[in-house]
Amino acid sequence: MNENELTLTGKPMFILFRNEESFYTVMRFKIADEREKTIIVTGLLPERPEIDVLYRVSGNYVEHPKYGMQFRMESIERPLPNEAESIIRYLTGVQFPGIGKKTAEKIVTYLGEDCLKEIRDTPDILYQIPGLTEEKIQSIQNGIAQEEEGMEELVRFLNVHGLGVKNLVRLNRTYGKKALEKLKENPYRVMEECDGFGFKTADKIAMNLGFAKDDPRRLEALLVSLCMDLCMASGDSYIEEEFLLERFARECGEIACEGQQLLEAAVARKQLIEEHGHVYPVSQYEAETGIASFLAGFPYEPSDPYDEGLLEKYLEALQKDQSIVYDSDQLSAIHSFFQFPFLIITGGPGTGKTTVVKALVTLYRLLYPGSTVITAAPTGRAAKRLAEMTDSESYTIHSLLKWDLETNTFGVNEKEPLLADLLIVDEFSMVDAWLFHNLLKAGKKIRQICLIGDEDQLPSVSPGSVLRDLIQADLFPLFRLSRIYRQKDGSDVIRLAHQIHEGTASFESLRNDVRFYECPRHEIRNNVLLIVRSAVEKGYEMNDIQVLSPMYGTAAGIDVLNNALQECFNPKDRHRKEMKIGYTTFREGDKILQLKNQPDDDVFNGDIGVLEEIIPASESENHQAVIVGRFDDIYVEYSGDTLNNIALAYCISIHKSQGSEYPIVIMPVTWQFYHMLQRKLLYTGVTRARQSLILLGEKSAFMKGIATLEDKERNTGLTDRLRIEMQEGISKADMEELFPD
């Protein structure tokens, strides 16, 4: 193999093109790592590759002028399980700090494939291996000593089949030394009993244990998993029963099965919930019913009465101090906030939401001295902005609830509730049903809740459409702010946003802060660079400019633009260290994006920072390469699996940008993004610009996008549940008054 070639391990997911005469093949390929990124692989394959089977491919990344980044394959092979390799993989895991691959290989070479048992029986045998330091010996001995009795067989089993240390930890946490015994009984049980296990992993274990593909336990697990997968893909809270059974039959292919019987069995075991022909994953059903039940009884500790005259006095003083005059809609929202315990405020950019929120917090503190106010938002950037505008301690919702990544549980809950009088949640359109349910579960001590959001933005990535459902229920005080206040920088952006809301756009009327440069799609990359260089020459810095693109692939996609922009902002320099991960070269000084929540490090999905330092494996204490990122005043170290938690951030997706604002936004729009071009997506991208917006590409694609509503409204049951719960509550109260005991 050429020393410059890369080797990737993963699975073909779909054959996009194949010429049976030349053997030229184009396929979607999912890389087998923590991020599970899907890439395009091209090359000559004499035999058609099997779908969803592990392969090892060698080659290099290339940039296709039309289709963007691709992996040009030079060779492909099916890796065979290897006992020695599995032990090496285990010994380089997180429970053996400081042990790298070379040390692990040396141990296996000297002690053989029974080395784990030998070390457990005779720990001092490690001293016979030349070159092992005392520190490394202690690390291995401690790691082995921490194993539960009976774990060795499980370790071997998982590693031989490439199931990794994380799964070992999860299984050990749930089952202890009986883990392998439980797996052999029914590997599909892990989907119910161990967080972090999906159908694919459970099925991989089952196939390795010899389970049949038509085993009823497998088919039921497949049905449960399919229901959740369909909800995650569509954003729906439930799936229509008929559609679910049709898709299930398609998934089963030639396997004979009775979908209706399997569904009934899953419902009987409470693995799925069926209601009026709607089939819910359990988590989504519990989220909807939990939200409705909580809000029907809220508040559980009402606020003390307030002095209306005092409120008027404070309002007058506040307007004088801030040199503003609240309009009638804003005054109505402020007065209603103190009359009702639960309030929703919605409005587009520039409509004064920030002004109202500042007033609410200030007045609440004046009327209720000594009270506790908590503000929260779905993303780190939105939380920081909320803290600045309200002078309050602000959190991401996950950090507020003390979310544990490994167990997917919350440390703040109904047993350990939030101790606050007022909770304000901003950017609420991004909050999904499951997260809101867990927030409310921790909220029985809260006296007032105020939700702030823009109903025209994209809904949550995960299932549900909570803001829409709460508004449609028509049960809570709702204030829509529509008057545009921002008349200085960025006012054209606001006008365009309101035009998009109406389904049109007139660029001729936008002459200051918004530009649309029409150009062929193959010229977008170079034109983006021209615009960025021009902005830099005028004194703008890297953090002032954010390029947004709907997709990763294509010539105007995130991957291609990131590579190009890196050379503009942070070119190769012998004084800056580099590290290549996949086709991305990370360089000291790069702008980086956090892809996953890391609550222990206080960084969250969507946070943007700077790559401060790269420490090569040869220089780090544990012999693993380390990247140090800085997010404002927070420093985070990435190594091993967590290296996959960051990406370059010169260009990011519109979804990842939600909850943030940038002085300058540059956004390509082309027909290559056709299946994503919808009004809410474009509205969300446009409203990320605080001062200037530059659109470029094909204007016809942009106009088609803003004329296109979502393919369908998300299927949820929350609105109906709220109406039933709250109307039942009223009727019960009425009955008690009419017919007292």
XYZ file of C-alpha atoms in Angstrom:
741
model
C 0.000 0.000 0.000
C 1.206 3.485 -0.793
C 2.328 5.221 2.415
C 0.079 8.184 1.599
C -3.011 6.009 1.229
C -5.729 6.053 3.877
C -7.502 2.942 5.110
C -11.147 3.108 6.209
C -13.271 0.389 7.766
C -17.014 0.527 7.276
C -20.051 -0.787 5.442
C -21.531 -0.180 1.967
C -25.044 1.193 2.524
C -26.312 1.720 -1.037
C -24.961 1.210 -4.572
C -25.519 4.482 -6.435
C -24.035 3.299 -9.747
C -22.325 0.212 -11.115
C -21.070 -0.685 -14.592
C -20.923 -4.489 -14.827
C -18.515 -4.334 -17.780
C -15.881 -1.993 -16.356
C -16.732 -2.808 -12.665
C -16.746 0.931 -11.894
C -18.839 1.388 -8.730
C -20.136 4.376 -6.770
C -21.540 3.637 -3.329
C -22.591 5.249 -0.092
C -20.249 3.953 2.615
C -20.733 4.359 6.381
C -17.427 4.618 8.267
C -17.262 2.362 11.339
C -16.287 4.914 13.956
C -18.003 6.985 16.639
C -19.384 9.544 14.177
C -20.546 6.928 11.605
C -20.190 9.455 8.795
C -21.520 8.404 5.396
C -19.259 9.186 2.436
C -19.200 8.478 -1.292
C -16.687 5.780 -2.317
C -15.766 5.218 -5.975
C -13.547 2.639 -7.654
C -13.263 -0.632 -9.555
C -14.841 -3.642 -7.803
C -14.746 -6.952 -9.706
C -17.509 -8.270 -7.430
C -20.565 -6.339 -6.316
C -20.064 -5.497 -2.607
C -22.551 -6.818 -0.047
C -24.701 -4.196 1.653
C -24.264 -3.605 5.409
C -21.223 -5.903 5.601
C -17.906 -4.730 7.032
C -15.142 -3.938 4.505
C -11.745 -2.294 4.649
C -11.044 0.128 1.773
C -7.775 1.898 0.945
C -7.302 5.003 -1.170
C -7.505 8.782 -0.867
C -10.043 11.575 -0.677
C -10.496 13.661 -3.829
C -12.647 16.705 -4.546
C -15.026 16.146 -7.466
C -15.888 19.448 -9.211
C -19.600 18.563 -9.329
C -20.285 16.117 -6.508
C -17.900 17.377 -3.833
C -15.691 15.233 -1.586
C -15.330 11.540 -2.476
C -13.073 8.640 -1.479
C -11.292 7.148 -4.503
C -10.745 3.506 -3.629
C -7.639 1.626 -4.760
C -8.326 -1.668 -2.925
C -11.022 -3.356 -0.863
C -11.069 -6.424 1.417
C -13.254 -8.170 3.969
C -11.432 -8.055 7.344
C -11.521 -11.314 9.260
C -11.964 -11.429 13.048
C -8.601 -11.744 14.755
C -8.215 -12.673 18.441
C -4.872 -10.885 18.817
C -6.263 -7.733 17.225
C -9.259 -7.769 19.561
C -7.017 -7.967 22.649
C -4.840 -5.136 21.325
C -7.982 -3.077 20.776
C -9.096 -3.833 24.340
C -5.735 -2.965 25.945
C -5.714 0.432 24.226
C -9.154 1.247 25.650
C -10.070 3.946 28.141
C -9.598 1.698 31.182
C -5.862 1.421 30.389
C -4.606 5.044 30.323
C -1.164 5.486 28.779
C -1.267 2.220 26.820
C -0.893 2.690 23.089
C -1.072 0.216 20.242
C 2.670 -0.566 20.218
C 2.670 -1.429 23.930
C -0.423 -3.618 23.524
C 1.162 -5.415 20.557
C 4.296 -6.062 22.602
C 2.250 -7.607 25.432
C 0.383 -9.931 23.058
C 3.644 -10.875 21.299
C 5.365 -11.868 24.564
C 2.434 -13.416 26.460
C 0.232 -14.717 23.647
C -3.529 -14.580 23.207
C -4.134 -15.774 26.795
C -2.338 -12.700 28.122
C -5.373 -11.262 29.960
C -5.831 -14.434 32.013
C -2.095 -14.651 32.704
C -1.937 -11.043 33.895
C -4.965 -11.589 36.119
C -3.468 -14.777 37.610
C 0.108 -13.424 37.862
C 0.154 -9.598 37.665
C 3.947 -9.434 38.062
C 4.406 -11.314 34.787
C 4.353 -7.914 33.121
C 7.828 -7.207 34.549
C 9.197 -9.900 32.233
C 8.303 -7.813 29.173
C 11.233 -5.584 28.195
C 10.604 -1.864 27.828
C 7.462 -1.626 29.996
C 7.698 1.270 32.434
C 6.394 1.052 35.989
C 3.643 3.501 35.060
C 2.418 1.296 32.197
C 2.584 -1.866 34.305
C 0.466 -0.191 36.994
C -2.035 1.004 34.396
C -2.497 -2.516 32.996
C -2.653 -4.170 36.424
C -5.226 -1.664 37.680
C -7.342 -2.019 34.547
C -7.351 -5.820 34.767
C -8.032 -5.760 38.517
C -11.138 -3.635 37.988
C -12.763 -6.284 35.808
C -15.686 -8.128 37.331
C -15.274 -11.869 37.754
C -16.417 -13.580 34.580
C -15.688 -10.582 32.365
C -12.836 -12.037 30.342
C -15.074 -14.107 28.093
C -17.304 -11.064 27.473
C -14.260 -8.910 26.685
C -13.037 -11.428 24.145
C -16.478 -11.875 22.614
C -17.118 -8.141 22.147
C -13.677 -7.366 20.831
C -13.518 -10.263 18.394
C -16.727 -8.984 16.859
C -15.634 -5.341 16.891
C -18.211 -4.189 19.439
C -15.833 -1.979 21.414
C -15.117 -0.918 24.960
C -18.099 1.427 25.300
C -20.478 -1.479 24.854
C -18.492 -3.454 27.420
C -18.963 -0.658 29.959
C -22.694 -0.422 29.271
C -23.224 -4.174 29.558
C -21.149 -4.379 32.711
C -23.126 -1.532 34.283
C -26.423 -3.323 33.623
C -25.613 -7.029 34.000
C -22.225 -7.335 35.715
C -20.619 -10.738 35.403
C -23.811 -12.251 33.950
C -23.593 -10.078 30.832
C -22.542 -12.778 28.359
C -25.066 -15.205 29.823
C -27.829 -12.622 29.316
C -26.685 -11.926 25.770
C -26.736 -15.615 24.887
C -30.287 -15.929 26.240
C -31.602 -13.016 24.169
C -29.251 -10.408 22.697
C -32.198 -8.192 21.703
C -32.957 -7.501 25.366
C -30.143 -4.920 25.388
C -32.344 -2.574 23.345
C -34.748 -2.369 26.291
C -32.390 -2.751 29.216
C -29.107 -1.024 28.215
C -29.028 2.540 27.029
C -26.948 3.109 23.909
C -27.807 -0.177 22.160
C -29.803 -0.089 18.944
C -31.094 -2.855 16.757
C -28.012 -3.043 14.542
C -25.658 -3.715 17.452
C -28.045 -6.193 19.084
C -28.541 -7.930 15.736
C -24.807 -8.136 15.147
C -24.410 -9.894 18.499
C -27.311 -12.208 17.701
C -25.964 -13.190 14.280
C -22.568 -13.956 15.814
C -24.326 -16.139 18.374
C -26.139 -18.066 15.642
C -29.661 -16.673 16.027
C -31.928 -17.212 13.024
C -33.076 -14.249 10.963
C -36.696 -15.303 11.426
C -36.425 -15.622 15.208
C -39.577 -13.942 16.636
C -37.447 -12.023 19.142
C -35.409 -10.577 16.286
C -38.457 -9.625 14.257
C -40.175 -7.948 17.195
C -36.988 -6.008 17.986
C -36.767 -4.984 14.319
C -40.355 -3.708 14.408
C -39.748 -1.663 17.585
C -36.528 -0.233 16.168
C -38.169 0.584 12.823
C -40.924 2.553 14.539
C -38.372 4.722 16.359
C -36.209 5.117 13.244
C -39.200 6.297 11.206
C -40.097 8.820 13.907
C -36.524 10.126 14.048
C -36.390 10.460 10.261
C -39.747 12.239 9.925
C -39.957 14.118 13.229
C -43.310 12.440 13.896
C -44.297 11.341 17.403
C -46.093 8.287 16.030
C -46.358 6.204 12.870
C -49.616 5.154 11.261
C -50.084 1.443 11.909
C -50.733 0.564 8.265
C -47.637 2.416 7.082
C -45.478 0.845 9.808
C -46.563 -2.673 8.850
C -45.933 -1.950 5.143
C -42.418 -0.723 5.878
C -41.820 -3.671 8.196
C -42.795 -6.150 5.473
C -40.360 -4.387 3.138
C -37.574 -4.590 5.734
C -38.185 -8.296 6.261
C -37.943 -9.010 2.541
C -38.262 -12.733 1.933
C -38.442 -13.583 5.638
C -41.895 -14.946 6.439
C -43.477 -13.043 9.326
C -46.825 -11.924 10.727
C -46.417 -8.199 11.245
C -49.788 -7.736 12.965
C -49.075 -10.481 15.507
C -45.610 -9.080 16.210
C -47.087 -5.610 16.697
C -49.658 -6.970 19.133
C -46.893 -8.767 21.036
C -44.776 -5.594 21.204
C -47.781 -3.599 22.441
C -48.600 -6.273 25.036
C -45.032 -6.095 26.337
C -45.241 -2.266 26.309
C -42.394 -1.944 23.823
C -44.717 0.066 21.574
C -47.914 1.953 22.332
C -50.880 1.680 19.962
C -53.638 4.279 20.137
C -56.389 4.770 17.548
C -54.231 3.301 14.773
C -51.218 5.362 15.789
C -48.121 3.477 16.944
C -45.802 5.318 19.330
C -42.302 4.509 20.537
C -42.616 4.375 24.323
C -40.399 7.426 24.867
C -42.542 9.598 22.570
C -45.810 8.449 24.138
C -44.502 9.122 27.631
C -43.244 12.550 26.511
C -46.634 13.622 25.141
C -48.690 12.284 28.022
C -46.196 13.648 30.550
C -46.223 17.166 29.062
C -50.032 17.269 28.951
C -50.399 15.964 32.488
C -47.851 18.406 33.908
C -49.300 21.484 32.234
C -52.853 20.528 33.246
C -51.818 20.832 36.892
C -49.289 23.675 36.626
C -48.366 25.585 38.777
C -47.940 23.221 41.693
C -46.691 26.076 43.912
C -48.471 29.286 42.800
C -46.743 32.673 42.972
C -47.683 35.149 45.667
C -50.061 37.959 44.622
C -48.363 41.075 43.270
C -49.179 44.767 43.645
C -50.496 46.060 40.284
C -49.772 49.659 41.260
C -46.185 48.725 42.080
C -45.853 46.972 38.710
C -46.984 50.129 36.904
C -44.494 52.185 38.907
C -41.620 49.828 38.051
C -42.693 49.717 34.374
C -42.624 53.482 34.111
C -39.193 53.671 35.762
C -37.824 50.898 33.548
C -38.933 52.608 30.326
C -37.389 55.859 31.494
C -34.141 54.136 32.465
C -33.902 52.243 29.148
C -35.130 55.214 27.062
C -37.792 53.066 25.399
C -41.567 52.981 25.179
C -43.174 49.537 25.088
C -45.885 49.126 22.450
C -49.334 47.759 23.238
C -48.394 44.151 22.343
C -45.310 44.264 24.566
C -47.277 45.795 27.455
C -49.944 43.118 27.091
C -47.292 40.396 27.229
C -45.677 41.944 30.325
C -48.969 42.350 32.217
C -50.153 38.858 31.254
C -46.870 37.369 32.394
C -47.726 38.382 35.957
C -51.315 37.208 35.661
C -50.691 33.748 34.205
C -48.139 31.157 35.343
C -47.460 29.841 31.807
C -46.862 32.148 28.848
C -45.668 31.851 25.227
C -44.073 34.732 23.312
C -43.296 34.303 19.628
C -42.057 36.643 16.924
C -39.574 36.987 14.101
C -36.248 38.828 14.141
C -36.273 42.487 15.154
C -39.736 42.339 16.774
C -38.608 43.112 20.309
C -38.502 39.669 21.932
C -35.199 40.556 23.624
C -36.662 43.804 24.974
C -39.637 41.984 26.489
C -37.531 39.238 28.057
C -35.252 41.836 29.695
C -38.315 43.570 31.104
C -39.851 40.355 32.434
C -36.723 39.364 34.349
C -36.075 42.869 35.707
C -39.682 43.378 36.858
C -39.939 39.884 38.340
C -36.898 40.520 40.505
C -38.314 43.850 41.638
C -41.734 42.432 42.497
C -40.333 39.251 44.058
C -37.081 40.195 45.826
C -34.934 37.175 46.663
C -36.580 35.020 43.991
C -34.553 32.648 41.809
C -34.637 33.168 38.054
C -33.221 30.548 35.667
C -32.902 31.051 31.922
C -32.168 28.199 29.512
C -31.846 27.473 25.793
C -31.188 24.369 23.638
C -27.676 25.456 22.531
C -24.636 26.902 24.248
C -24.565 30.032 22.098
C -28.249 30.760 22.652
C -27.802 30.242 26.397
C -24.873 32.659 26.469
C -26.838 35.300 24.562
C -29.766 34.841 26.958
C -27.484 35.316 29.956
C -26.129 38.546 28.509
C -29.556 40.012 27.737
C -31.131 39.138 31.118
C -28.114 39.369 33.436
C -29.108 35.913 34.680
C -27.345 32.631 35.119
C -28.177 30.770 31.929
C -27.740 27.130 30.921
C -28.244 24.769 28.064
C -31.233 22.603 28.920
C -29.004 19.523 29.055
C -26.568 21.125 31.506
C -29.423 22.543 33.604
C -30.829 19.029 33.980
C -27.343 17.510 34.541
C -27.604 15.097 31.642
C -25.378 12.026 31.815
C -24.067 11.094 28.380
C -23.330 7.445 29.147
C -26.672 6.555 30.775
C -28.799 9.098 28.872
C -30.418 10.117 32.156
C -30.855 13.411 33.972
C -29.526 14.134 37.458
C -32.178 16.844 37.906
C -35.608 15.211 37.790
C -38.812 14.704 39.764
C -36.829 13.405 42.737
C -34.155 16.131 42.525
C -36.156 19.050 41.108
C -35.094 22.475 39.924
C -35.188 24.991 42.744
C -36.326 28.117 40.918
C -39.267 30.489 40.936
C -39.129 31.544 37.282
C -37.920 29.566 34.263
C -37.502 31.240 30.856
C -36.646 29.057 27.843
C -35.454 30.784 24.667
C -35.214 29.364 21.114
C -38.032 27.032 22.074
C -38.780 25.975 18.483
C -35.663 23.767 18.747
C -36.894 21.862 21.833
C -38.241 18.367 21.160
C -40.984 16.587 23.096
C -38.703 14.221 25.015
C -36.421 17.018 26.238
C -39.343 19.267 27.217
C -40.926 16.363 29.089
C -37.764 15.886 31.126
C -37.528 19.613 31.787
C -41.088 19.665 33.108
C -40.512 16.544 35.210
C -37.929 18.587 37.104
C -40.208 21.628 37.350
C -42.775 21.031 40.107
C -41.130 23.648 42.333
C -41.214 26.289 39.572
C -43.904 28.960 39.921
C -43.804 30.508 36.450
C -42.647 29.373 32.999
C -42.191 31.592 29.938
C -41.357 30.107 26.518
C -39.792 32.299 23.816
C -39.497 31.184 20.196
C -39.973 31.888 16.528
C -42.686 29.601 15.175
C -41.436 30.128 11.601
C -38.044 28.547 12.289
C -37.138 24.906 11.789
C -38.695 22.514 14.310
C -36.588 20.321 16.557
C -34.292 17.739 14.984
C -35.784 15.009 17.198
C -39.480 14.015 17.132
C -42.233 16.425 18.070
C -43.339 19.937 17.231
C -43.862 21.258 20.725
C -44.064 25.000 20.089
C -46.578 24.460 17.276
C -48.654 22.084 19.413
C -48.755 24.406 22.420
C -49.888 27.285 20.205
C -52.480 25.200 18.330
C -53.951 23.926 21.597
C -55.134 27.518 22.205
C -55.048 26.987 25.973
C -52.206 29.262 27.025
C -51.631 33.030 26.857
C -49.849 33.659 23.544
C -48.298 36.889 22.334
C -47.149 37.310 18.753
C -44.794 40.260 18.362
C -44.948 41.529 14.796
C -43.869 45.177 14.802
C -40.316 45.525 13.421
C -38.050 47.668 15.577
C -34.568 47.078 14.210
C -34.079 49.829 11.622
C -30.278 50.035 11.535
C -27.772 47.330 10.549
C -29.482 44.183 9.389
C -32.874 45.786 8.735
C -32.907 44.385 5.175
C -32.341 40.933 6.648
C -35.436 41.393 8.798
C -37.483 42.610 5.838
C -36.389 39.580 3.799
C -37.290 37.264 6.691
C -40.792 38.719 6.833
C -41.105 38.421 3.061
C -40.113 34.753 3.251
C -42.741 34.298 5.961
C -45.272 35.493 3.382
C -43.823 33.160 0.725
C -42.109 35.738 -1.480
C -38.868 37.728 -1.815
C -38.148 41.024 -3.577
C -34.393 41.565 -3.718
C -34.847 44.787 -5.681
C -36.294 46.367 -2.529
C -33.332 45.235 -0.396
C -30.428 47.513 -1.231
C -28.364 47.732 1.938
C -27.732 44.590 3.965
C -28.831 41.801 1.603
C -27.319 40.751 -1.726
C -28.078 37.853 -4.052
C -25.306 37.084 -6.541
C -26.437 34.718 -9.257
C -23.765 32.324 -10.500
C -23.490 28.736 -11.815
C -23.159 26.126 -9.091
C -19.605 25.201 -10.101
C -18.525 28.810 -9.465
C -20.009 29.045 -5.953
C -16.852 27.832 -4.192
C -14.604 30.458 -5.789
C -17.165 33.210 -5.330
C -17.516 32.402 -1.634
C -13.733 32.772 -1.299
C -13.796 36.100 -3.156
C -16.487 37.449 -0.826
C -14.694 36.218 2.295
C -11.344 37.680 1.217
C -13.040 41.001 0.516
C -14.595 41.021 3.995
C -11.254 40.170 5.627
C -9.552 42.990 3.713
C -12.171 45.369 5.142
C -11.242 44.352 8.671
C -13.727 41.586 9.462
C -12.389 38.605 11.402
C -12.984 34.888 11.190
C -15.700 34.890 13.873
C -17.606 37.710 12.149
C -18.235 35.611 9.047
C -20.262 32.395 8.945
C -20.881 30.388 5.790
C -24.022 28.230 5.931
C -24.935 25.392 3.589
C -27.848 22.928 3.777
C -25.817 19.810 2.861
C -22.408 18.192 3.322
C -22.042 16.836 -0.195
C -22.034 18.588 -3.613
C -19.662 21.238 -4.936
C -21.348 23.914 -2.771
C -21.606 21.674 0.283
C -20.125 21.979 3.752
C -17.134 19.685 3.206
C -15.833 21.398 0.060
C -16.391 24.912 1.418
C -14.710 24.099 4.734
C -11.566 22.886 2.987
C -11.472 25.982 0.779
C -12.171 28.436 3.615
C -9.535 26.847 5.830
C -6.925 27.778 3.236
C -8.271 31.323 3.268
C -8.436 31.863 7.042
C -5.791 29.451 8.305
C -3.418 28.271 5.537
C -0.722 25.657 5.999
C 2.148 27.035 8.078
C 5.246 25.236 9.358
C 4.677 26.877 12.748
C 1.204 25.345 13.116
C 0.799 21.639 13.858
C -1.664 19.591 11.834
C -3.604 16.362 12.285
C -5.589 14.499 9.627
C -8.836 12.809 10.648
C -10.585 11.202 7.677
C -10.453 13.709 4.843
C -10.288 16.681 7.244
C -6.985 18.290 8.119
C -7.192 20.032 11.489
C -4.698 22.821 12.055
C -3.859 24.923 15.101
C -5.886 28.137 14.820
C -8.836 26.499 13.032
C -12.420 27.467 13.719
C -14.098 24.313 15.078
C -17.655 23.124 15.686
C -18.795 20.880 18.544
C -20.932 18.056 17.094
C -22.115 16.324 20.270
C -23.010 17.278 23.808
C -20.144 16.796 26.267
C -21.784 17.880 29.527
C -18.792 16.965 31.676
C -16.683 19.438 29.668
C -19.464 22.064 29.539
C -19.518 22.121 25.721
C -22.581 21.302 23.679
C -23.745 20.466 20.179
C -23.462 23.593 18.009
C -20.840 25.442 20.079
C -18.114 27.115 17.995
C -14.545 27.550 19.226
C -10.909 27.659 18.186
C -8.414 24.808 17.906
C -5.709 25.988 20.314
C -3.188 23.150 20.250
C -2.408 19.763 18.719
C -0.340 17.401 20.837
C 1.077 14.480 18.799
C 0.905 11.000 20.292
C 4.684 11.004 20.743
C 4.417 14.024 23.050
C 1.278 13.201 25.081
C 1.291 11.434 28.439
C -0.976 8.576 27.380
C 0.599 8.225 23.904
C -2.593 9.306 22.163
C -2.857 12.350 19.932
C -4.733 15.199 21.633
C -6.513 18.254 20.269
C -7.154 21.148 22.649
C -10.110 23.366 21.777
C -11.126 26.647 23.378
C -14.761 27.716 23.617
C -14.658 31.235 25.068
C -12.962 30.592 28.425
C -13.525 26.811 28.431
C -10.718 24.492 27.301
C -11.552 20.963 26.154
C -9.218 18.079 25.327
C -10.158 15.629 22.573
C -8.510 12.251 22.057
C -9.517 8.773 20.944
C -13.249 8.573 20.201
C -13.919 12.198 21.171
C -11.817 13.411 18.219
C -14.936 12.652 16.187
C -16.897 15.211 18.229
C -15.454 18.207 16.366
C -15.466 19.444 12.772
C -14.252 22.516 10.938
C -16.685 25.402 11.401
C -15.860 27.839 8.598
C -18.980 26.432 6.935
C -21.692 24.703 8.973
C -25.194 23.424 8.315
C -28.237 25.649 8.751
C -29.543 23.183 11.358
C -26.341 23.534 13.408
C -26.533 27.332 13.207
C -29.971 27.490 14.804
C -29.890 29.430 18.056
C -26.911 31.545 16.936
C -26.438 34.877 15.168
C -23.465 36.139 13.166
C -22.581 39.632 11.863
C -22.185 38.322 8.294
C -23.816 35.223 6.838
C -22.904 33.833 3.408
C -25.301 31.169 2.117
C -25.127 29.281 -1.188
C -28.431 28.148 -2.684
C -28.505 25.758 -5.636
C -30.836 23.222 -7.206
C -28.431 20.535 -5.978
C -30.044 21.114 -2.548
C -33.513 20.663 -4.065
C -34.901 18.105 -1.595
C -33.977 20.334 1.371
C -35.122 23.664 -0.062
C -38.134 24.551 2.061
C -39.384 27.808 3.536
C -38.484 27.121 7.171
C -34.941 26.056 6.305
C -34.250 29.183 4.245
C -35.981 31.413 6.802
C -33.805 29.953 9.554
C -30.617 30.459 7.532
C -31.500 34.040 6.588
C -32.350 35.012 10.175
C -28.929 33.933 11.435
C -27.505 37.171 9.929
C -27.341 40.069 12.368
C -25.965 42.711 9.966
C -25.340 41.438 6.441
C -26.566 38.515 4.343
C -24.987 37.386 1.088
C -26.832 34.743 -0.930
C -25.302 33.275 -4.050
C -26.094 30.618 -6.592
C -29.373 30.004 -8.391
C -32.113 32.479 -7.503
C -34.769 30.233 -9.030
C -33.854 27.549 -6.469
C -34.198 30.090 -3.645
C -37.611 31.241 -4.880
C -38.799 27.642 -5.245
C -37.590 26.945 -1.695
C -39.482 29.794 -0.060
C -42.621 28.775 -1.956
C -42.287 25.223 -0.618
C -43.778 24.444 2.762
C -42.792 21.304 4.653
C -43.739 18.131 2.793
C -46.200 17.491 5.590
C -46.964 18.678 9.077
C -45.424 16.452 11.719
C -47.764 13.862 13.191
C -48.121 14.434 16.933
C -50.864 13.931 19.491
C -49.811 16.603 21.976
C -52.404 19.241 21.019
C -55.308 16.821 21.510
C -53.835 15.502 24.758
C -53.511 19.023 26.140
C -57.127 19.829 25.287
C -58.414 16.603 26.825
C -56.303 16.880 29.997
C -57.092 20.536 30.629
C -60.774 20.305 29.731
C -61.118 17.267 31.976
C -59.493 19.249 34.767
C -62.041 22.060 34.324
C -65.017 19.719 34.205
C -63.919 17.930 37.374
C -63.593 21.256 39.191
C -67.022 22.321 37.925
C -68.554 19.070 39.085
C -67.106 19.496 42.561
C -68.667 22.965 42.814
C -72.046 21.815 41.488
C -72.253 18.628 43.534
C -70.310 19.106 46.795
C -70.024 16.175 49.176
